[in-house]
PDB file of C-alpha atoms in Angstrom:
ATOM      1  CA  ILE A   1       3.052   7.005   1.389  1.00 61.00           C
ATOM      2  CA  THR A   2       3.650   8.474  -2.065  1.00 67.00           C
ATOM      3  CA  LYS A   3       5.955  10.968  -3.737  1.00 70.00           C
ATOM      4  CA  GLU A   4       3.336  11.972  -6.334  1.00 73.00           C
ATOM      5  CA  PRO A   5       0.020  12.841  -4.641  1.00 74.00           C
ATOM      6  CA  GLU A   6      -1.550  14.106  -7.881  1.00 77.00           C
ATOM      7  CA  ILE A   7      -1.134  10.686  -9.487  1.00 81.00           C
ATOM      8  CA  GLU A   8      -2.522   9.002  -6.370  1.00 78.00           C
ATOM      9  CA  ILE A   9      -5.653  11.224  -6.531  1.00 80.00           C
ATOM     10  CA  LYS A  10      -6.112  10.604 -10.241  1.00 82.00           C
ATOM     11  CA  ASN A  11      -5.828   6.860  -9.779  1.00 81.00           C
ATOM     12  CA  GLY A  12      -8.351   7.060  -6.965  1.00 81.00           C
ATOM     13  CA  LEU A  13     -10.890   8.802  -9.218  1.00 85.00           C
ATOM     14  CA  VAL A  14     -10.377   6.259 -11.955  1.00 86.00           C
ATOM     15  CA  ASN A  15     -10.824   3.438  -9.454  1.00 83.00           C
ATOM     16  CA  ILE A  16     -14.132   4.964  -8.217  1.00 86.00           C
ATOM     17  CA  LEU A  17     -15.481   4.993 -11.784  1.00 87.00           C
ATOM     18  CA  ASN A  18     -14.427   1.386 -12.303  1.00 84.00           C
ATOM     19  CA  LEU A  19     -16.049   0.385  -9.027  1.00 84.00           C
ATOM     20  CA  ILE A  20     -19.335   2.094  -9.957  1.00 87.00           C
ATOM     21  CA  LYS A  21     -19.266   0.338 -13.341  1.00 83.00           C
ATOM     22  CA  LEU A  22     -18.672  -3.025 -11.711  1.00 80.00           C
ATOM     23  CA  PHE A  23     -21.469  -2.483  -9.137  1.00 82.00           C
ATOM     24  CA  ILE A  24     -23.931  -1.636 -11.941  1.00 83.00           C
ATOM     25  CA  GLN A  25     -22.952  -4.803 -13.822  1.00 78.00           C
ATOM     26  CA  MET A  26     -23.300  -7.022 -10.733  1.00 78.00           C
ATOM     27  CA  ILE A  27     -26.616  -5.432  -9.662  1.00 82.00           C
ATOM     28  CA  SER A  28     -27.973  -6.030 -13.171  1.00 79.00           C
ATOM     29  CA  ILE A  29     -26.920  -9.666 -13.135  1.00 75.00           C
ATOM     30  CA  VAL A  30     -28.296 -10.318  -9.627  1.00 78.00           C
ATOM     31  CA  SER A  31     -31.589  -8.598 -10.603  1.00 81.00           C
ATOM     32  CA  ILE A  32     -32.037 -10.832 -13.647  1.00 76.00           C
ATOM     33  CA  ILE A  33     -31.277 -13.953 -11.628  1.00 74.00           C
ATOM     34  CA  THR A  34     -33.602 -12.907  -8.775  1.00 78.00           C
ATOM     35  CA  TYR A  35     -36.431 -12.219 -11.224  1.00 78.00           C
ATOM     36  CA  ASN A  36     -36.227 -15.768 -12.581  1.00 74.00           C
ATOM     37  CA  ILE A  37     -35.148 -17.751  -9.473  1.00 76.00           C
ATOM     38  CA  TRP A  38     -35.460 -15.627  -6.340  1.00 79.00           C
ATOM     39  CA  TRP A  39     -33.635 -17.882  -3.920  1.00 80.00           C
ATOM     40  CA  ILE A  40     -30.421 -17.864  -5.961  1.00 77.00           C
ATOM     41  CA  GLY A  41     -30.425 -14.053  -6.033  1.00 77.00           C
ATOM     42  CA  LEU A  42     -31.004 -13.933  -2.278  1.00 82.00           C
ATOM     43  CA  LEU A  43     -28.210 -16.406  -1.646  1.00 81.00           C
ATOM     44  CA  ILE A  44     -25.817 -14.393  -3.816  1.00 78.00           C
ATOM     45  CA  LEU A  45     -26.557 -11.242  -1.765  1.00 80.00           C
ATOM     46  CA  VAL A  46     -25.947 -13.137   1.469  1.00 81.00           C
ATOM     47  CA  LEU A  47     -22.592 -14.369   0.111  1.00 78.00           C
ATOM     48  CA  TYR A  48     -21.392 -11.034  -1.201  1.00 79.00           C
ATOM     49  CA  ILE A  49     -22.162  -8.815   1.800  1.00 82.00           C
ATOM     50  CA  PRO A  50     -19.400 -10.437   3.982  1.00 80.00           C
ATOM     51  CA  LEU A  51     -17.050 -10.252   0.987  1.00 77.00           C
ATOM     52  CA  VAL A  52     -17.555  -6.485   0.671  1.00 80.00           C
ATOM     53  CA  TYR A  53     -17.061  -6.107   4.471  1.00 81.00           C
ATOM     54  CA  LEU A  54     -13.808  -8.101   4.384  1.00 79.00           C
ATOM     55  CA  ALA A  55     -12.559  -6.089   1.410  1.00 79.00           C
ATOM     56  CA  ILE A  56     -13.226  -2.786   3.263  1.00 82.00           C
ATOM     57  CA  LYS A  57     -11.583  -4.023   6.432  1.00 80.00           C
ATOM     58  CA  ASN A  58      -8.545  -5.379   4.610  1.00 78.00           C
ATOM     59  CA  GLY A  59      -8.262  -2.176   2.600  1.00 79.00           C
ATOM     60  CA  LYS A  60      -7.840  -0.196   5.855  1.00 81.00           C
ATOM     61  CA  THR A  61      -5.364  -2.767   7.207  1.00 79.00           C
ATOM     62  CA  ASN A  62      -3.417  -2.735   3.954  1.00 77.00           C
ATOM     63  CA  TYR A  63      -3.205   1.066   3.933  1.00 79.00           C
ATOM     64  CA  GLN A  64      -1.968   1.123   7.522  1.00 80.00           C
ATOM     65  CA  ALA A  65       0.641  -1.499   6.649  1.00 78.00           C
ATOM     66  CA  ASN A  66       1.767   0.673   3.710  1.00 78.00           C
ATOM     67  CA  LYS A  67       2.103   3.609   6.101  1.00 79.00           C
ATOM     68  CA  ASP A  68       4.222   1.563   8.502  1.00 79.00           C
ATOM     69  CA  VAL A  69       6.491   0.192   5.789  1.00 79.00           C
ATOM     70  CA  ALA A  70       6.835   3.608   4.017  1.00 79.00           C
ATOM     71  CA  TYR A  71       9.295   4.778   6.713  1.00 79.00           C
ATOM     72  CA  HIS A  72      11.658   1.877   6.034  1.00 77.00           C
ATOM     73  CA  ILE A  73      11.249   2.276   2.256  1.00 80.00           C
ATOM     74  CA  ARG A  74      12.322   5.913   2.442  1.00 81.00           C
ATOM     75  CA  GLU A  75      15.330   4.896   4.513  1.00 81.00           C
ATOM     76  CA  TYR A  76      16.588   2.212   2.138  1.00 78.00           C
ATOM     77  CA  GLU A  77      15.888   4.387  -0.902  1.00 80.00           C
ATOM     78  CA  TYR A  78      18.046   7.089   0.648  1.00 81.00           C
ATOM     79  CA  LEU A  79      20.780   4.576   1.400  1.00 80.00           C
ATOM     80  CA  GLU A  80      20.479   3.268  -2.149  1.00 81.00           C
ATOM     81  CA  GLU A  81      21.056   6.779  -3.455  1.00 82.00           C
ATOM     82  CA  GLN A  82      24.208   7.024  -1.328  1.00 79.00           C
ATOM     83  CA  LEU A  83      25.449   3.731  -2.750  1.00 78.00           C
ATOM     84  CA  LEU A  84      24.653   4.387  -6.440  1.00 80.00           C
ATOM     85  CA  GLY A  85      24.217   8.161  -6.857  1.00 78.00           C
ATOM     86  CA  ARG A  86      26.772  10.169  -8.772  1.00 79.00           C
ATOM     87  CA  GLU A  87      26.699  13.022  -6.282  1.00 78.00           C
ATOM     88  CA  SER A  88      28.088  10.796  -3.523  1.00 75.00           C
ATOM     89  CA  ALA A  89      30.696   9.060  -5.668  1.00 74.00           C
ATOM     90  CA  THR A  90      33.574  11.160  -4.384  1.00 76.00           C
ATOM     91  CA  GLU A  91      32.643  10.593  -0.742  1.00 75.00           C
ATOM     92  CA  ARG A  92      32.299   6.802  -1.326  1.00 71.00           C
ATOM     93  CA  ASN A  93      35.799   6.610  -2.764  1.00 72.00           C
ATOM     94  CA  LEU A  94      37.296   8.887  -0.111  1.00 70.00           C
ATOM     95  CA  PHE A  95      35.707   7.538   3.061  1.00 72.00           C
ATOM     96  CA  GLU A  96      35.059   3.968   1.835  1.00 71.00           C
ATOM     97  CA  PHE A  97      31.645   3.639   3.496  1.00 75.00           C
ATOM     98  CA  SER A  98      30.081   1.504   0.761  1.00 77.00           C
ATOM     99  CA  GLU A  99      30.216  -1.768   2.733  1.00 81.00           C
ATOM    100  CA  PHE A 100      28.723  -0.173   5.885  1.00 81.00           C
ATOM    101  CA  ILE A 101      25.907   1.554   3.912  1.00 80.00           C
ATOM    102  CA  SER A 102      25.276  -1.666   1.953  1.00 82.00           C
ATOM    103  CA  GLN A 103      24.669  -3.569   5.206  1.00 83.00           C
ATOM    104  CA  LYS A 104      22.307  -0.881   6.431  1.00 83.00           C
ATOM    105  CA  TRP A 105      20.466  -0.952   3.092  1.00 81.00           C
ATOM    106  CA  GLU A 106      20.045  -4.710   3.240  1.00 83.00           C
ATOM    107  CA  GLN A 107      18.736  -4.477   6.798  1.00 84.00           C
ATOM    108  CA  LYS A 108      16.115  -1.854   5.956  1.00 82.00           C
ATOM    109  CA  TYR A 109      15.143  -3.569   2.709  1.00 82.00           C
ATOM    110  CA  ASN A 110      14.557  -6.883   4.438  1.00 84.00           C
ATOM    111  CA  ILE A 111      12.412  -5.203   7.127  1.00 83.00           C
ATOM    112  CA  SER A 112      10.172  -3.555   4.520  1.00 80.00           C
ATOM    113  CA  ARG A 113      10.026  -6.709   2.387  1.00 81.00           C
ATOM    114  CA  LYS A 114       8.894  -8.864   5.331  1.00 83.00           C
ATOM    115  CA  MET A 115       6.266  -6.318   6.361  1.00 81.00           C
ATOM    116  CA  GLN A 116       4.879  -6.204   2.829  1.00 77.00           C
ATOM    117  CA  ILE A 117       4.795  -9.999   2.563  1.00 82.00           C
ATOM    118  CA  ASN A 118       2.997 -10.320   5.904  1.00 81.00           C
ATOM    119  CA  ALA A 119       0.384  -7.788   4.830  1.00 75.00           C
ATOM    120  CA  PHE A 120      -0.151  -9.600   1.555  1.00 75.00           C
ATOM    121  CA  LEU A 121      -0.465 -13.004   3.222  1.00 78.00           C
ATOM    122  CA  LYS A 122      -3.047 -11.677   5.691  1.00 74.00           C
ATOM    123  CA  TYR A 123      -5.026 -10.216   2.782  1.00 71.00           C
ATOM    124  CA  PHE A 124      -4.751 -13.403   0.721  1.00 72.00           C
ATOM    125  CA  ALA A 125      -5.788 -15.620   3.638  1.00 71.00           C
ATOM    126  CA  LYS A 126      -8.974 -13.662   4.387  1.00 71.00           C
ATOM    127  CA  ILE A 127     -10.150 -12.560   0.954  1.00 71.00           C
ATOM    128  CA  LYS A 128      -8.960 -15.270  -1.367  1.00 72.00           C
ATOM    129  CA  LEU A 129     -10.191 -18.123   0.789  1.00 75.00           C
ATOM    130  CA  TYR A 130     -13.620 -16.548   1.000  1.00 73.00           C
ATOM    131  CA  GLU A 131     -13.637 -16.042  -2.780  1.00 72.00           C
ATOM    132  CA  ILE A 132     -12.876 -19.731  -3.214  1.00 77.00           C
ATOM    133  CA  LEU A 133     -15.810 -20.525  -0.893  1.00 76.00           C
ATOM    134  CA  ILE A 134     -18.116 -18.354  -3.024  1.00 75.00           C
ATOM    135  CA  THR A 135     -16.935 -20.098  -6.174  1.00 76.00           C
ATOM    136  CA  VAL A 136     -17.623 -23.539  -4.685  1.00 80.00           C
ATOM    137  CA  ILE A 137     -21.128 -22.473  -3.550  1.00 77.00           C
ATOM    138  CA  ILE A 138     -21.981 -21.014  -6.955  1.00 77.00           C
ATOM    139  CA  ILE A 139     -20.871 -24.242  -8.654  1.00 80.00           C
ATOM    140  CA  ILE A 140     -23.117 -26.160  -6.232  1.00 80.00           C
ATOM    141  CA  MET A 141     -25.982 -23.833  -7.151  1.00 78.00           C
ATOM    142  CA  ILE A 142     -25.389 -24.571 -10.836  1.00 77.00           C
ATOM    143  CA  GLY A 143     -25.533 -28.285 -10.038  1.00 78.00           C
ATOM    144  CA  LEU A 144     -28.836 -27.819  -8.183  1.00 77.00           C
ATOM    145  CA  LEU A 145     -30.373 -26.164 -11.237  1.00 77.00           C
ATOM    146  CA  ILE A 146     -29.708 -29.129 -13.489  1.00 80.00           C
ATOM    147  CA  GLU A 147     -32.449 -31.274 -11.961  1.00 77.00           C
ATOM    148  CA  PRO A 148     -35.255 -28.657 -12.434  1.00 75.00           C
ATOM    149  CA  ALA A 149     -34.085 -28.235 -16.027  1.00 77.00           C
ATOM    150  CA  ILE A 150     -34.301 -32.001 -16.634  1.00 79.00           C
ATOM    151  CA  LYS A 151     -37.807 -32.140 -15.125  1.00 76.00           C
ATOM    152  CA  GLY A 152     -38.887 -29.215 -17.284  1.00 76.00           C
ATOM    153  CA  LYS A 153     -39.487 -26.748 -14.461  1.00 74.00           C
ATOM    154  CA  ILE A 154     -37.095 -24.279 -16.103  1.00 74.00           C
ATOM    155  CA  THR A 155     -36.160 -24.098 -19.758  1.00 78.00           C
ATOM    156  CA  LEU A 156     -32.758 -25.045 -21.093  1.00 78.00           C
ATOM    157  CA  GLY A 157     -32.242 -21.528 -22.402  1.00 80.00           C
ATOM    158  CA  LEU A 158     -32.949 -20.050 -18.965  1.00 76.00           C
ATOM    159  CA  LEU A 159     -30.582 -22.523 -17.380  1.00 75.00           C
ATOM    160  CA  MET A 160     -27.766 -21.622 -19.755  1.00 82.00           C
ATOM    161  CA  SER A 161     -28.380 -17.899 -19.184  1.00 79.00           C
ATOM    162  CA  ILE A 162     -28.292 -18.239 -15.411  1.00 77.00           C
ATOM    163  CA  ILE A 163     -25.119 -20.357 -15.618  1.00 78.00           C
ATOM    164  CA  GLY A 164     -23.521 -17.676 -17.743  1.00 79.00           C
ATOM    165  CA  TYR A 165     -24.529 -14.951 -15.240  1.00 75.00           C
ATOM    166  CA  LEU A 166     -23.216 -16.975 -12.294  1.00 76.00           C
ATOM    167  CA  LEU A 167     -19.883 -17.639 -14.017  1.00 76.00           C
ATOM    168  CA  SER A 168     -19.540 -13.923 -14.774  1.00 74.00           C
ATOM    169  CA  LEU A 169     -20.129 -13.202 -11.084  1.00 72.00           C
ATOM    170  CA  ILE A 170     -17.322 -15.592 -10.171  1.00 71.00           C
ATOM    171  CA  SER A 171     -14.877 -13.765 -12.465  1.00 67.00           C
ATOM    172  CA  SER A 172     -15.946 -10.273 -11.306  1.00 63.00           C
ATOM    173  CA  SER A 173     -15.899 -11.099  -7.587  1.00 58.00           C
ATOM    174  CA  GLY A 174     -12.658 -13.018  -7.705  1.00 59.00           C
ATOM    175  CA  GLN A 175     -10.376 -10.170  -8.679  1.00 69.00           C
ATOM    176  CA  GLN A 176     -12.098  -6.974  -9.707  1.00 76.00           C
ATOM    177  CA  LEU A 177     -14.539  -6.375  -6.852  1.00 78.00           C
ATOM    178  CA  THR A 178     -12.110  -6.926  -3.969  1.00 78.00           C
ATOM    179  CA  ALA A 179      -9.322  -5.076  -5.762  1.00 80.00           C
ATOM    180  CA  TYR A 180     -11.465  -2.056  -6.528  1.00 82.00           C
ATOM    181  CA  ILE A 181     -12.838  -1.877  -2.981  1.00 82.00           C
ATOM    182  CA  LYS A 182      -9.358  -2.180  -1.531  1.00 80.00           C
ATOM    183  CA  GLU A 183      -8.068   0.622  -3.757  1.00 82.00           C
ATOM    184  CA  PHE A 184     -11.134   2.744  -2.943  1.00 85.00           C
ATOM    185  CA  ILE A 185     -10.476   2.432   0.793  1.00 84.00           C
ATOM    186  CA  LYS A 186      -6.803   3.135   0.201  1.00 82.00           C
ATOM    187  CA  GLY A 187      -7.678   6.352  -1.657  1.00 82.00           C
ATOM    188  CA  LYS A 188     -10.177   7.376   1.010  1.00 83.00           C
ATOM    189  CA  GLU A 189      -7.662   6.918   3.828  1.00 82.00           C
ATOM    190  CA  TYR A 190      -5.022   8.744   1.796  1.00 82.00           C
ATOM    191  CA  LEU A 191      -7.325  11.739   1.307  1.00 82.00           C
ATOM    192  CA  ASN A 192      -8.083  11.808   5.040  1.00 84.00           C
ATOM    193  CA  ASP A 193      -4.335  11.946   5.829  1.00 80.00           C
ATOM    194  CA  LEU A 194      -3.825  14.585   3.114  1.00 79.00           C
ATOM    195  CA  ASN A 195      -6.608  16.761   4.569  1.00 82.00           C
ATOM    196  CA  CYS A 196      -5.112  16.399   8.038  1.00 84.00           C
ATOM    197  CA  PHE A 197      -1.821  17.586   6.604  1.00 78.00           C
ATOM    198  CA  PHE A 198      -3.417  20.621   4.969  1.00 78.00           C
ATOM    199  CA  ASP A 199      -5.170  21.473   8.247  1.00 81.00           C
ATOM    200  CA  LEU A 200      -1.890  21.724  10.150  1.00 76.00           C
ATOM    201  CA  ARG A 201      -1.251  25.255  11.346  1.00 77.00           C
ATOM    202  CA  GLU A 202       2.029  27.039  10.995  1.00 71.00           C
ATOM    203  CA  VAL A 203       3.951  27.774  14.167  1.00 67.00           C
ATOM    204  CA  TYR A 204       4.919  31.402  14.404  1.00 66.00           C
ATOM    205  CA  GLY A 205       8.660  31.887  14.481  1.00 61.00           C
ATOM    206  CA  PHE A 206       9.630  28.393  13.421  1.00 59.00           C
ATOM    207  CA  ASN A 207      11.877  29.711  10.644  1.00 61.00           C
ATOM    208  CA  THR A 208      13.334  32.720  12.363  1.00 62.00           C
ATOM    209  CA  ASP A 209      16.890  33.000  13.598  1.00 62.00           C
ATOM    210  CA  PRO A 210      17.414  32.225  17.285  1.00 57.00           C
ATOM    211  CA  THR A 211      17.770  35.227  19.531  1.00 59.00           C
ATOM    212  CA  PRO A 212      21.001  35.720  21.482  1.00 57.00           C
ATOM    213  CA  SER A 213      19.165  34.854  24.716  1.00 58.00           C
ATOM    214  CA  TYR A 214      18.872  31.230  23.547  1.00 57.00           C
ATOM    215  CA  ILE A 215      22.628  30.907  23.036  1.00 61.00           C
ATOM    216  CA  ASN A 216      24.831  30.326  26.075  1.00 68.00           C
ATOM    217  CA  LEU A 217      27.935  29.681  24.013  1.00 69.00           C
ATOM    218  CA  HIS A 218      30.696  32.222  24.713  1.00 74.00           C
ATOM    219  CA  THR A 219      33.828  30.636  23.245  1.00 79.00           C
ATOM    220  CA  ILE A 220      34.961  27.607  21.211  1.00 80.00           C
ATOM    221  CA  GLU A 221      38.316  26.226  22.169  1.00 83.00           C
ATOM    222  CA  PHE A 222      40.483  23.788  20.147  1.00 82.00           C
ATOM    223  CA  ARG A 223      43.176  21.816  21.972  1.00 85.00           C
ATOM    224  CA  ASN A 224      45.685  19.838  19.948  1.00 87.00           C
ATOM    225  CA  VAL A 225      43.204  19.024  17.184  1.00 85.00           C
ATOM    226  CA  SER A 226      44.615  16.974  14.275  1.00 85.00           C
ATOM    227  CA  PHE A 227      42.864  15.641  11.186  1.00 82.00           C
ATOM    228  CA  LYS A 228      43.772  13.875   7.973  1.00 81.00           C
ATOM    229  CA  TYR A 229      41.695  12.118   5.305  1.00 75.00           C
ATOM    230  CA  PRO A 230      41.717   8.308   5.155  1.00 70.00           C
ATOM    231  CA  ASP A 231      44.596   6.723   3.251  1.00 69.00           C
ATOM    232  CA  THR A 232      46.547   9.972   3.226  1.00 73.00           C
ATOM    233  CA  ASP A 233      49.701  10.984   5.021  1.00 78.00           C
ATOM    234  CA  ASN A 234      49.368  14.764   5.092  1.00 81.00           C
ATOM    235  CA  TYR A 235      47.502  16.331   7.954  1.00 82.00           C
ATOM    236  CA  VAL A 236      44.986  18.989   7.133  1.00 80.00           C
ATOM    237  CA  LEU A 237      45.030  20.077  10.766  1.00 82.00           C
ATOM    238  CA  LYS A 238      47.813  19.167  13.171  1.00 83.00           C
ATOM    239  CA  ASN A 239      47.985  20.018  16.860  1.00 86.00           C
ATOM    240  CA  LEU A 240      45.716  22.972  16.343  1.00 83.00           C
ATOM    241  CA  SER A 241      45.031  24.882  19.566  1.00 79.00           C
TER     242      SER A 241
END
């Protein structure tokens, strides 16, 4: 999933602090609105509970998709190193495998790219469409408050304050809330996997040399073995027996 777990953990802690800060801001805004017009505050809570649920669910789905695509990413990064790395330059020139490795790289890269795009589209379809719905409903609520303000049931200053609070909710829910929750779930799932890794027990004898009883090989026989490097005429081995 990541090559730098310490950075992943640090980013997770920062994201938790940002999420707590955002929750405090949103709870304060909803409390003020509920104190003045209770039904708007209640409606906001009803709208945001499904949004939080969708963000949590999509956070788990997104993390699993990242785990699935990480295998292909590691493969094409390794192939990329073989194509561009200085350490493999001699082998590339000698064995001329650049075209073959390039095709493999393109295949693995396209697989990972398609998986990432599919995961993003699923997230966008579920979360973003619901955010648009919330925005439309909040705009309708603002429109419904205009008539009471005209009739004098609520003051103009209160109306402007509530409109400002509602617009701030739109901005915070549209990007920050869902993004923070998704990153929070990602960090939580990552820590679970990291703890499972730390809980793995070592197998005794896994790094010891094999005993002679495991080896049934008695002799190695060469019969007329010949070998030469590509694009060369001199045999390194010729008819070796």
